[in-house]
mmCIF file of C-alpha atoms in Angstrom:
data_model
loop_
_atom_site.group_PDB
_atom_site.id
_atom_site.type_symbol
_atom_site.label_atom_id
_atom_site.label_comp_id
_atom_site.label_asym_id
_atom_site.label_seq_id
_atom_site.Cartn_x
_atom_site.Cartn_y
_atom_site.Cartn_z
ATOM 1 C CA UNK Z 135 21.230 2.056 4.166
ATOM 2 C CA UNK Z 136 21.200 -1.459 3.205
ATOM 3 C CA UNK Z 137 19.065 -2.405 5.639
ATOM 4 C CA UNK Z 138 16.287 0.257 4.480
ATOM 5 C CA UNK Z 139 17.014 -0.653 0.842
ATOM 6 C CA UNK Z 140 16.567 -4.617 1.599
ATOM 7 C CA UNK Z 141 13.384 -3.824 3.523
ATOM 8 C CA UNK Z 142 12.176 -1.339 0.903
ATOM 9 C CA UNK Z 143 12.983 -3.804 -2.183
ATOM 10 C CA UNK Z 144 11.041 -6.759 -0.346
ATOM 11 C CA UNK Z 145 7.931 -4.545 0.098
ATOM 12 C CA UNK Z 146 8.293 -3.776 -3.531
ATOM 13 C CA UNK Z 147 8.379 -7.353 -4.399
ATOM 14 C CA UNK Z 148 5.057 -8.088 -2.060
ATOM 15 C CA UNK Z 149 3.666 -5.088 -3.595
ATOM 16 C CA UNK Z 150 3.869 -5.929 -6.668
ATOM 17 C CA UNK Z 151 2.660 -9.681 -6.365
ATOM 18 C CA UNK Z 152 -0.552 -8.394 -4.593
ATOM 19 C CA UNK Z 153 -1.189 -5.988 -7.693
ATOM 20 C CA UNK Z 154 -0.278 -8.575 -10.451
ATOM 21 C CA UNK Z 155 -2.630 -11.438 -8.693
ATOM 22 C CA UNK Z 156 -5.507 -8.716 -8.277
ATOM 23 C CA UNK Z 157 -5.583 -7.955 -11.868
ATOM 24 C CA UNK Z 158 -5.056 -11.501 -13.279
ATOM 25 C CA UNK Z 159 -7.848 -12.236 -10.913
ATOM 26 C CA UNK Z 160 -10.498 -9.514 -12.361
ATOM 27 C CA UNK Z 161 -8.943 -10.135 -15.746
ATOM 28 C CA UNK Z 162 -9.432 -13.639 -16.282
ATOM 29 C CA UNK Z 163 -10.839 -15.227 -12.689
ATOM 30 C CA UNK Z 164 -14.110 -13.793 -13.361
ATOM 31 C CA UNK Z 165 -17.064 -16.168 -14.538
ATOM 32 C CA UNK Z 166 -16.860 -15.036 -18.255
ATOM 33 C CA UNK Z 167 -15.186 -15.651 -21.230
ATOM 34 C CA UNK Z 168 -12.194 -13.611 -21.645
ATOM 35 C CA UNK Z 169 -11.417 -14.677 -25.136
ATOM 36 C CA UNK Z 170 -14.452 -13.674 -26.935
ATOM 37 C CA UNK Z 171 -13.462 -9.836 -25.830
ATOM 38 C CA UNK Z 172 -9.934 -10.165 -26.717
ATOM 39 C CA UNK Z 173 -9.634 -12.012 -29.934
ATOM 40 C CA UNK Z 174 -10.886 -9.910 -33.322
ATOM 41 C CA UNK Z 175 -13.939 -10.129 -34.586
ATOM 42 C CA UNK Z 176 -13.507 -12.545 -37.648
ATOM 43 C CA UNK Z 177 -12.234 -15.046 -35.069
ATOM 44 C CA UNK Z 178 -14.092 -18.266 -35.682
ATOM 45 C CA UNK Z 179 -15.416 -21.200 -33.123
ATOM 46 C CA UNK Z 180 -11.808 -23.150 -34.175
ATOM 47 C CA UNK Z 181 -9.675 -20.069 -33.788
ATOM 48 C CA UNK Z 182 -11.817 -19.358 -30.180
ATOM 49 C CA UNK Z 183 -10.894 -22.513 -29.113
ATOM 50 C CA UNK Z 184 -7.033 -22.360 -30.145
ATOM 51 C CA UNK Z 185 -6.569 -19.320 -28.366
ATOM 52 C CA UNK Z 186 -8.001 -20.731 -24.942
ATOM 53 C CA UNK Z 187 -5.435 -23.569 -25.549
ATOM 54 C CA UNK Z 188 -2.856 -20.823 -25.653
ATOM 55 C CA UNK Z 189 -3.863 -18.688 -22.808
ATOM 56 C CA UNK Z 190 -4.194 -22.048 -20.886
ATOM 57 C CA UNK Z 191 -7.733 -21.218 -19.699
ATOM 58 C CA UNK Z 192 -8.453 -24.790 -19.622
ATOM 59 C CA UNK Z 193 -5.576 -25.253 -16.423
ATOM 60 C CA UNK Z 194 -6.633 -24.306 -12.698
ATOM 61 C CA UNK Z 195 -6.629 -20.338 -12.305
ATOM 62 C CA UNK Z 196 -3.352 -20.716 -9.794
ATOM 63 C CA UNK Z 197 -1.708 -22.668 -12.881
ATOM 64 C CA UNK Z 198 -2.899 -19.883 -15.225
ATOM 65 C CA UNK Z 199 -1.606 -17.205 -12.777
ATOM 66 C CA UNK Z 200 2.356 -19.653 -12.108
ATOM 67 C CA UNK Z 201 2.746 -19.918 -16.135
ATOM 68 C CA UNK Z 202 1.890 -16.012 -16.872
ATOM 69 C CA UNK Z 203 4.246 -14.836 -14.138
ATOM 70 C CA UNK Z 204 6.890 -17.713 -15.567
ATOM 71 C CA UNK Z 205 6.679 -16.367 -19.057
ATOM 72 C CA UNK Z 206 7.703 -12.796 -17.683
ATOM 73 C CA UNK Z 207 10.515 -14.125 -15.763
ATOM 74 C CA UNK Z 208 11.768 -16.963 -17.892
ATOM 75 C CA UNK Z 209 9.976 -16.026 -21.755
ATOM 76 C CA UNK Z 210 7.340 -18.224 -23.360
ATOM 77 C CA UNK Z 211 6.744 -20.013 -26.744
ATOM 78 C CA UNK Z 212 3.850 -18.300 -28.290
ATOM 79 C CA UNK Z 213 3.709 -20.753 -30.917
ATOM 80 C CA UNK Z 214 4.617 -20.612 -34.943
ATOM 81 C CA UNK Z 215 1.555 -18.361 -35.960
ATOM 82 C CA UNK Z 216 2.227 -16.155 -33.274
ATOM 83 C CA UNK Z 217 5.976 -15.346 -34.103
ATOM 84 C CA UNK Z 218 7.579 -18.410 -32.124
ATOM 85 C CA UNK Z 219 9.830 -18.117 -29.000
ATOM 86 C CA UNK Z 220 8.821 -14.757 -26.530
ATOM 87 C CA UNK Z 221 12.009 -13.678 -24.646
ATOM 88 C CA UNK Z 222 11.902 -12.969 -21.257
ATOM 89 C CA UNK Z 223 10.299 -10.428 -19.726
ATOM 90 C CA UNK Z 224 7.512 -11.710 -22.203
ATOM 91 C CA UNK Z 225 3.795 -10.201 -21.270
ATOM 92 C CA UNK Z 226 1.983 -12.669 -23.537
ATOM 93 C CA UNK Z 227 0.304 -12.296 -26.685
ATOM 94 C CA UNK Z 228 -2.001 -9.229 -28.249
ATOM 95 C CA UNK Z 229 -4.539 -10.639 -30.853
ATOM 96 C CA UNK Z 230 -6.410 -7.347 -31.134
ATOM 97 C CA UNK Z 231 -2.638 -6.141 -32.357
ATOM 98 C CA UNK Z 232 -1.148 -9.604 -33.831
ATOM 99 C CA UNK Z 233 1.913 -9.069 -31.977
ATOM 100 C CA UNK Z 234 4.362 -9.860 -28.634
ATOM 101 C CA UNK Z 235 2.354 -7.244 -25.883
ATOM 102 C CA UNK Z 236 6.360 -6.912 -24.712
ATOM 103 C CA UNK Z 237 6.984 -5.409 -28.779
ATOM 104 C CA UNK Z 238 4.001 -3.171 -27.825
ATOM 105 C CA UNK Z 239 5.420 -1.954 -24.854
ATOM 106 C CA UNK Z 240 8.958 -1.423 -26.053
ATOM 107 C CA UNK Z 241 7.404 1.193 -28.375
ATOM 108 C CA UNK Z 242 5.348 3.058 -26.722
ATOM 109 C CA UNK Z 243 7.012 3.537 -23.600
ATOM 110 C CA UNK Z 244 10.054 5.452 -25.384
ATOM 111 C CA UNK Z 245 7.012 7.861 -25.474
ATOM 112 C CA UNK Z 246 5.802 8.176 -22.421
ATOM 113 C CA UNK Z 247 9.750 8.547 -20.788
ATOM 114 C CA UNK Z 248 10.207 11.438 -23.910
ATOM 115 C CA UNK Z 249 6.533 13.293 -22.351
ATOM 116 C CA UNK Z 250 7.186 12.908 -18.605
ATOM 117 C CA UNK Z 251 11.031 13.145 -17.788
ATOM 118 C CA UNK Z 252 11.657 16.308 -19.848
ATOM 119 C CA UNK Z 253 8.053 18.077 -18.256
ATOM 120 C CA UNK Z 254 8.629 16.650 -15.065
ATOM 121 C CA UNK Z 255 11.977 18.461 -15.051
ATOM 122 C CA UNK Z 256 10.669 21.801 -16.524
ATOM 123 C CA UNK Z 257 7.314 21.409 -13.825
ATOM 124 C CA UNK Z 258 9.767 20.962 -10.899
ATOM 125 C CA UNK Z 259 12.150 23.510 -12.212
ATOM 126 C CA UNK Z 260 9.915 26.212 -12.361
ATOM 127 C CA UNK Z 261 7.531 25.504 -9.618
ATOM 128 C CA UNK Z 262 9.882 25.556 -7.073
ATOM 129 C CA UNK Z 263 11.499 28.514 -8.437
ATOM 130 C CA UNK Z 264 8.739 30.724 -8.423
ATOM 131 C CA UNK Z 265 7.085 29.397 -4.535
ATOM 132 C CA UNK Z 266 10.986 30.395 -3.272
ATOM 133 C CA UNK Z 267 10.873 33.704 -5.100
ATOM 134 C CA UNK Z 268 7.475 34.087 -3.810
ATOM 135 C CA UNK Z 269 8.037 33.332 -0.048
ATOM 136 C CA UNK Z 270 11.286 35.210 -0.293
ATOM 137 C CA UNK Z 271 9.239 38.498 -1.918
ATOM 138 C CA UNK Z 272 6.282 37.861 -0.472
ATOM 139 C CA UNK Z 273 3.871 40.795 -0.023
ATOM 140 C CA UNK Z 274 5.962 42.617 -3.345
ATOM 141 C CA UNK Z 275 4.223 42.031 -6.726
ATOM 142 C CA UNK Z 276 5.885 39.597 -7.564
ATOM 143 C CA UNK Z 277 4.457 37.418 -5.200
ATOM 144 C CA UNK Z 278 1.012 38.799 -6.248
ATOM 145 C CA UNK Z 279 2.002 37.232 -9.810
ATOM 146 C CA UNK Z 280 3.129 34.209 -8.086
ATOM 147 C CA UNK Z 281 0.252 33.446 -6.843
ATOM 148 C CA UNK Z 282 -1.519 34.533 -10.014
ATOM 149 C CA UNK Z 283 0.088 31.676 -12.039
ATOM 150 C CA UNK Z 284 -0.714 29.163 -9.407
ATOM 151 C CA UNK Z 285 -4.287 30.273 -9.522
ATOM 152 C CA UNK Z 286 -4.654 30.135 -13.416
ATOM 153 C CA UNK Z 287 -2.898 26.861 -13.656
ATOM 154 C CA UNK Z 288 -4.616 25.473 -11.333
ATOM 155 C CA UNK Z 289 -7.701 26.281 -12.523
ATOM 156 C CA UNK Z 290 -7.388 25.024 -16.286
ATOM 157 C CA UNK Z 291 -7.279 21.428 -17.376
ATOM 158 C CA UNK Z 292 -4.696 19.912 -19.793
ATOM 159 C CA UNK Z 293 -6.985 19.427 -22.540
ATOM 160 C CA UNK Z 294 -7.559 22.731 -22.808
ATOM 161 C CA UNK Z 295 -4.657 24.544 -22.658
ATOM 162 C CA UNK Z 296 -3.071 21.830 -24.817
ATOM 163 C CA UNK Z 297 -5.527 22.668 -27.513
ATOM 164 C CA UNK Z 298 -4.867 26.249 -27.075
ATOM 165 C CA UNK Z 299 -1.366 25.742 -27.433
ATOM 166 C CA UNK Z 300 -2.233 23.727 -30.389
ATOM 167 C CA UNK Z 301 -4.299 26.465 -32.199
ATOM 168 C CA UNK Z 302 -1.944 29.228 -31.452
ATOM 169 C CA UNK Z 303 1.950 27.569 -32.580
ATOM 170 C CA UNK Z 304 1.022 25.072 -34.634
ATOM 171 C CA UNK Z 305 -1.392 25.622 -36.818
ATOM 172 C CA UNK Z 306 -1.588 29.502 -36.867
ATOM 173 C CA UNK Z 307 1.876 31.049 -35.722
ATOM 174 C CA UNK Z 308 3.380 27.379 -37.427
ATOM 175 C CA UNK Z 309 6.243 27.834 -35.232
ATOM 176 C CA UNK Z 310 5.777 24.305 -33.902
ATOM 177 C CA UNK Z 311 5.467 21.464 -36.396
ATOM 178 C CA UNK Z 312 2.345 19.156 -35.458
ATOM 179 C CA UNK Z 313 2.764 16.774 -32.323
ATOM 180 C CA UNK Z 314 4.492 13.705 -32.929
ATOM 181 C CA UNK Z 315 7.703 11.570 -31.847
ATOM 182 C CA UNK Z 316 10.677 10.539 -33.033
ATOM 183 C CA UNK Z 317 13.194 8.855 -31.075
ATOM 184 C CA UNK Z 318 15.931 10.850 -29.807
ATOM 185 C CA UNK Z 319 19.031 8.917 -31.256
ATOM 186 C CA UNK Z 320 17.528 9.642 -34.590
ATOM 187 C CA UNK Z 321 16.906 13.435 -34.839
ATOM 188 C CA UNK Z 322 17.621 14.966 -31.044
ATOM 189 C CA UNK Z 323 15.946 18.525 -32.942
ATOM 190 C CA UNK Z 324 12.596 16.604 -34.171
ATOM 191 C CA UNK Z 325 12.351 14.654 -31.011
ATOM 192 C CA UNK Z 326 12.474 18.012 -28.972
ATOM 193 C CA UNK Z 327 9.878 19.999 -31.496
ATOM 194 C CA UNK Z 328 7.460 17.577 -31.320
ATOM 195 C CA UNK Z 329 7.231 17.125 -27.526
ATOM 196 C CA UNK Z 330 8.006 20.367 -26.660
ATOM 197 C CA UNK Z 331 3.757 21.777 -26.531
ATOM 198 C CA UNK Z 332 3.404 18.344 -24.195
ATOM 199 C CA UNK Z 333 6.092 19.823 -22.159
ATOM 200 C CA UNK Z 334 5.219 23.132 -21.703
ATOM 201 C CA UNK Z 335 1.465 22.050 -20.742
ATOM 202 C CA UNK Z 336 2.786 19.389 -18.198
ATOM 203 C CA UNK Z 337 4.587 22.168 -17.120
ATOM 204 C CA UNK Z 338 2.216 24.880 -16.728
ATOM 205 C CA UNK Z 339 -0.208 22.845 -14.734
ATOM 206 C CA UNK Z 340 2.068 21.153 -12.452
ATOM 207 C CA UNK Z 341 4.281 23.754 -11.678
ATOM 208 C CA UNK Z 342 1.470 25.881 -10.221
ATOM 209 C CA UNK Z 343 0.868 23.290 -7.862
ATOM 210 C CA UNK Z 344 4.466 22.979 -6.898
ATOM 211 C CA UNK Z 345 4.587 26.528 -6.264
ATOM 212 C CA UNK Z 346 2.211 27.091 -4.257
ATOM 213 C CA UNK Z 347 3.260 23.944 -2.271
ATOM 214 C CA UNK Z 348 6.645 25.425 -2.377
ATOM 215 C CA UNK Z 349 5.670 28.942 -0.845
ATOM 216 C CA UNK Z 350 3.647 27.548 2.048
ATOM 217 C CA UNK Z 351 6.654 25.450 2.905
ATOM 218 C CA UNK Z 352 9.457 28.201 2.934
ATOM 219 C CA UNK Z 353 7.082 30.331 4.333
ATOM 220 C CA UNK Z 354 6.841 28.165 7.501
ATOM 221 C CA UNK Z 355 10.914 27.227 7.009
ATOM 222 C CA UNK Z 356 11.898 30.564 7.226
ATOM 223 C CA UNK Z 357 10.446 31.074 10.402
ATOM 224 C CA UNK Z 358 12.524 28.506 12.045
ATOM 225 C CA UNK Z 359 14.453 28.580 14.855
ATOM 226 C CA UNK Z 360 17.909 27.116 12.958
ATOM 227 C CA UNK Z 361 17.107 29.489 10.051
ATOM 228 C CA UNK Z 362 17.176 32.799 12.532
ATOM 229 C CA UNK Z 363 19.923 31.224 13.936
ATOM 230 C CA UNK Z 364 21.836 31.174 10.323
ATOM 231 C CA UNK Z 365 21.242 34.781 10.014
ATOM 232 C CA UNK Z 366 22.115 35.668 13.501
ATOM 233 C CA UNK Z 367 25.731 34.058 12.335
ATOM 234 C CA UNK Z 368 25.962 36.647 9.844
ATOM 235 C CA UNK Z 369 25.886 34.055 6.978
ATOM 236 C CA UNK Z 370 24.935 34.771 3.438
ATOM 237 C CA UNK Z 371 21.621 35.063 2.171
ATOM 238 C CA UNK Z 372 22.765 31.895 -0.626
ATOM 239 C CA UNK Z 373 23.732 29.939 2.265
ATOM 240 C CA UNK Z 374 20.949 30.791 4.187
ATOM 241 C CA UNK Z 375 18.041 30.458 1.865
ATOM 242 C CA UNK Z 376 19.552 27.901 -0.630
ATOM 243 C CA UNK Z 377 21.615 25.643 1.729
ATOM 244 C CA UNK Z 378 19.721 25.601 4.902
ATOM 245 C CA UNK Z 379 16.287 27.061 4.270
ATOM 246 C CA UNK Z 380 15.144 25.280 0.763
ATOM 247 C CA UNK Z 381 16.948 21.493 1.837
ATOM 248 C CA UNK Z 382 14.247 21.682 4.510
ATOM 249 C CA UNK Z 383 11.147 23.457 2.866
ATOM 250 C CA UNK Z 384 11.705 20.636 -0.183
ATOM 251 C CA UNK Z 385 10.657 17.644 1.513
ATOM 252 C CA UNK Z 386 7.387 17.444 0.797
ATOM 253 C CA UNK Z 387 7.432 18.739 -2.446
ATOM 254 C CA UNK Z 388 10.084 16.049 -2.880
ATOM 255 C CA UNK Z 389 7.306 13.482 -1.854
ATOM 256 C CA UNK Z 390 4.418 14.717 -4.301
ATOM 257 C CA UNK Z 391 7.120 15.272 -7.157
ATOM 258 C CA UNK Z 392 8.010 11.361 -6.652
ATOM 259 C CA UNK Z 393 3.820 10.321 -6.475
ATOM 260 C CA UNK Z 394 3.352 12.408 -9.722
ATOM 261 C CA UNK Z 395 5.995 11.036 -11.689
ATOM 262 C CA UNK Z 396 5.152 7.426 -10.890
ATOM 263 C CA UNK Z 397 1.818 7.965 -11.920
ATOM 264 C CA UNK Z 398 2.663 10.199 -15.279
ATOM 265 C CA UNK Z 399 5.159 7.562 -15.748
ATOM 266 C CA UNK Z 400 1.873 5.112 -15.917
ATOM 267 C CA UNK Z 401 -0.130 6.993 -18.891
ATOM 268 C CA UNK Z 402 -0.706 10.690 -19.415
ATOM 269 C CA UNK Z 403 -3.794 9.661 -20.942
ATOM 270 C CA UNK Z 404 -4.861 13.234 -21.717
ATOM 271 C CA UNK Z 405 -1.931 14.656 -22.809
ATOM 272 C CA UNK Z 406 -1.216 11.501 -25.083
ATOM 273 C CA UNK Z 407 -5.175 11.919 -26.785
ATOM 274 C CA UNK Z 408 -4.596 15.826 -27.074
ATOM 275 C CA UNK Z 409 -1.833 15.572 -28.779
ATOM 276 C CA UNK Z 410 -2.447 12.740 -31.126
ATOM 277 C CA UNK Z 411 0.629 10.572 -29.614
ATOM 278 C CA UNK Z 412 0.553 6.725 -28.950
ATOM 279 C CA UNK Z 413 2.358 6.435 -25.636
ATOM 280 C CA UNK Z 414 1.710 4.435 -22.527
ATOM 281 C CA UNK Z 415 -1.580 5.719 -21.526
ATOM 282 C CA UNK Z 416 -3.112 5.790 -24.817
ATOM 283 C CA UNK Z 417 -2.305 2.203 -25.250
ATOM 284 C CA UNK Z 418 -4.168 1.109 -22.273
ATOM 285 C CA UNK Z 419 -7.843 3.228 -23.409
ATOM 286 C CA UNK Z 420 -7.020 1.457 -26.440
ATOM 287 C CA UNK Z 421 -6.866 -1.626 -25.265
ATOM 288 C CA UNK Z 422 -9.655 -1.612 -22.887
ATOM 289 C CA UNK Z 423 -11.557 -0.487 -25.663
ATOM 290 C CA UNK Z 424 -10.699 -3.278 -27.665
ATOM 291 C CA UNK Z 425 -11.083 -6.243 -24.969
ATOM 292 C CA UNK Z 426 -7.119 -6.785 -24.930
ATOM 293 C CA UNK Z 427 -6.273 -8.218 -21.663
ATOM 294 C CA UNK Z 428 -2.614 -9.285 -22.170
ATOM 295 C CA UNK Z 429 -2.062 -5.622 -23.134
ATOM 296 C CA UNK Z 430 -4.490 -4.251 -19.851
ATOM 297 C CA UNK Z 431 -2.177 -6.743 -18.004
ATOM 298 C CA UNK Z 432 1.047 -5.669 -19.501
ATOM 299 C CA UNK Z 433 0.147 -2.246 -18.360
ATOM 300 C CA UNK Z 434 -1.208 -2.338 -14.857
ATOM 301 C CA UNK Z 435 1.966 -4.050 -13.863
ATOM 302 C CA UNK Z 436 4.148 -1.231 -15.727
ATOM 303 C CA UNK Z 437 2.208 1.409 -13.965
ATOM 304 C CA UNK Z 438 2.811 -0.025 -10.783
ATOM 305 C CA UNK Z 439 6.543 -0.563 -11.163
ATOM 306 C CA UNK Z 440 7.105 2.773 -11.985
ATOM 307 C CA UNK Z 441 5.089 4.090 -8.725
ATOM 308 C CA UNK Z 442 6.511 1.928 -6.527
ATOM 309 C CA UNK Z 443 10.424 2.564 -7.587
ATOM 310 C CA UNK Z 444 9.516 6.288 -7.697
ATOM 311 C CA UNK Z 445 8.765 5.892 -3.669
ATOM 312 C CA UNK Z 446 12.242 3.830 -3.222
ATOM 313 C CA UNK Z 447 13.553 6.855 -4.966
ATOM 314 C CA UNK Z 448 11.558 9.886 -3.374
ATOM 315 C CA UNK Z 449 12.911 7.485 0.383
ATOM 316 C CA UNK Z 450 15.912 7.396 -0.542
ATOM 317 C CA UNK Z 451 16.120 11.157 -1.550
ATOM 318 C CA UNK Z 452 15.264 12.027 2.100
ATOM 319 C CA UNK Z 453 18.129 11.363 3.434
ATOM 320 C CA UNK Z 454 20.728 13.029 0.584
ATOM 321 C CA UNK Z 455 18.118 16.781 0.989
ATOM 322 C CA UNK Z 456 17.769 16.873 4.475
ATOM 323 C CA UNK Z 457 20.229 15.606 7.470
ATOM 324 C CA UNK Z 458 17.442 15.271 9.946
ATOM 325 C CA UNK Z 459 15.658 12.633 8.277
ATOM 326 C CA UNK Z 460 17.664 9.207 8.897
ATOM 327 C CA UNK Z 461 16.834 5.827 7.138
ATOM 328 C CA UNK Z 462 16.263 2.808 9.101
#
């Protein structure tokens, strides 16, 4: 185990370097000015000209590159009219926002963790539950409405069932105040009422993916040699189905669960616009929008953190569902 996690942590590291010296590359290596995109429009010739001095744009592009990666590591001293000394892990400077891009980040990505985590947990929840009872009833009806759900979700996009869901309890059934969030720690209720339609639309479209996923894999499971073998023992249908048939059929639903989350994790862009809340994925449009490259930066390397610990996780989560699979 320590072996695998050493190994897996070092490929993380490499990972990541390739993906933060890409995008500082096509960020700021390109033959163009970078500034005149990211600083506001009243800047000035004098302003233009301090904030090159602050990016360093004037040093070698490895230099550039050492410093930015320093300042995450180590902070950085973004100067008086900037708000002084940047602790570490500091991502630079926003001037489309006037502010720290690491300030930016620490309040959006509350956000993003409230949207995913709880959806990812009712998607997974649900999917699986209905491709077991599916494979387990299959043929009965309901399997036929099973299948149903995984055809309907599958078929809609986010945008629009979010705006249904919108239309119908919020703003004519009002039994769900408008979309918003407030953190947790300060009202648990509000926090839940105002996600909950992001939830529930997360959850309607992933989890009909997961189920079907789920079916075809117990479907195959159950037919099995060790499975027959269970029964043949005379051992409960619990056991058999829950213990021995589902630890095996849940691998690769383990696998897409850990892809989806990592990438959710990165910006539900859609989910964020539908609903009119400023998370993760939001931020970035916005920012591309707006020519902010410390903030484009900023997020690229958050989105690829959280992918690349979600496949640490979904490796290590081999091992713990199913015995066969060993980690070396």
């Amino acid at each position: 185990m320590t072996r695998f996690l050493v190994r897996r942590l070092l490929t993380a590291v490499l990972t990541l370097f390739a993906v933060s010296v890409l995008s500082f590359l096509m960020f700021f290596g390109l033959p163009r000015d970078p500034v005149s995109g990211m600083c506001p429009k009243n800047c000035n010739a004098e302003r233009l000209e301090r904030v090159r001095e602050e990016l360093g744009l004037r040093d070698p592009l490895p230099e550039q590159y050492a410093n930015y990666m320093k300042g995450i590591v180590t902070g950085r001293d973004l100067g008086s009219s900037q708000g002084g000394r940047c602790d570490a892990p500091c991502l630079g400077y926003s001037y489309v926002n006037s502010e720290a891009v690491t300030d930016t980040m620490a309040r959006v990505l509350p956000v993003t963790l409230s949207i995913v985590i709880p959806a990812a947990v009712l998607w997974l929840v649900l999917g699986v539950g209905l491709g077991m009872i599916s494979a387990l009833r299959r043929g009965t009806v309901l399997d036929r409405v099973a299948i149903g759900f995984s055809l309907a979700g599958a078929s809609m996009q986010l945008y629009f069932v979010g705006a249904v869901l919108l239309l119908v309890f919020t703003y004519n059934l009002r039994i769900t105040p408008t979309p918003g969030y407030t953190s947790i720690f300060d009202n648990p209720v509000k926090w839940a009422s105002g996600l909950v339609l992001a939830w529930v639309s997360l959850a309607f479209l992933f989890s009909a993916i997961y189920a079907r996923l789920s079916r075809a894999q117990m479907l195959e499971t159950l037919s099995e040699d060790f499975v027959r073998t269970a029964r043949a023992k005379g051992l409960a249908k619990p056991t058999v189905y829950g213990r021995h048939a589902l630890r095996a059929a849940i691998t690769p639903v383990v696998t897409i669960a850990g892809l989806d989350v990592g990438s959710a994790l990165g910006g539900t862009v859609i989910t964020e616009t539908t609903f009119g809340i400023q998370g993760l994925g939001r931020t970035a449009v916005d920012a591309v929008k707006a020519g902010d490259l410390p903030t484009i930066m900023a997020t690229v390397l958050i989105s690829a953190v959280f992918i690349v610990v979600a496949n640490i996780v979904v490796d290590l989560l081999y091992a713990a569902i199913d015995p066969r699979v060993r980690l070396r």
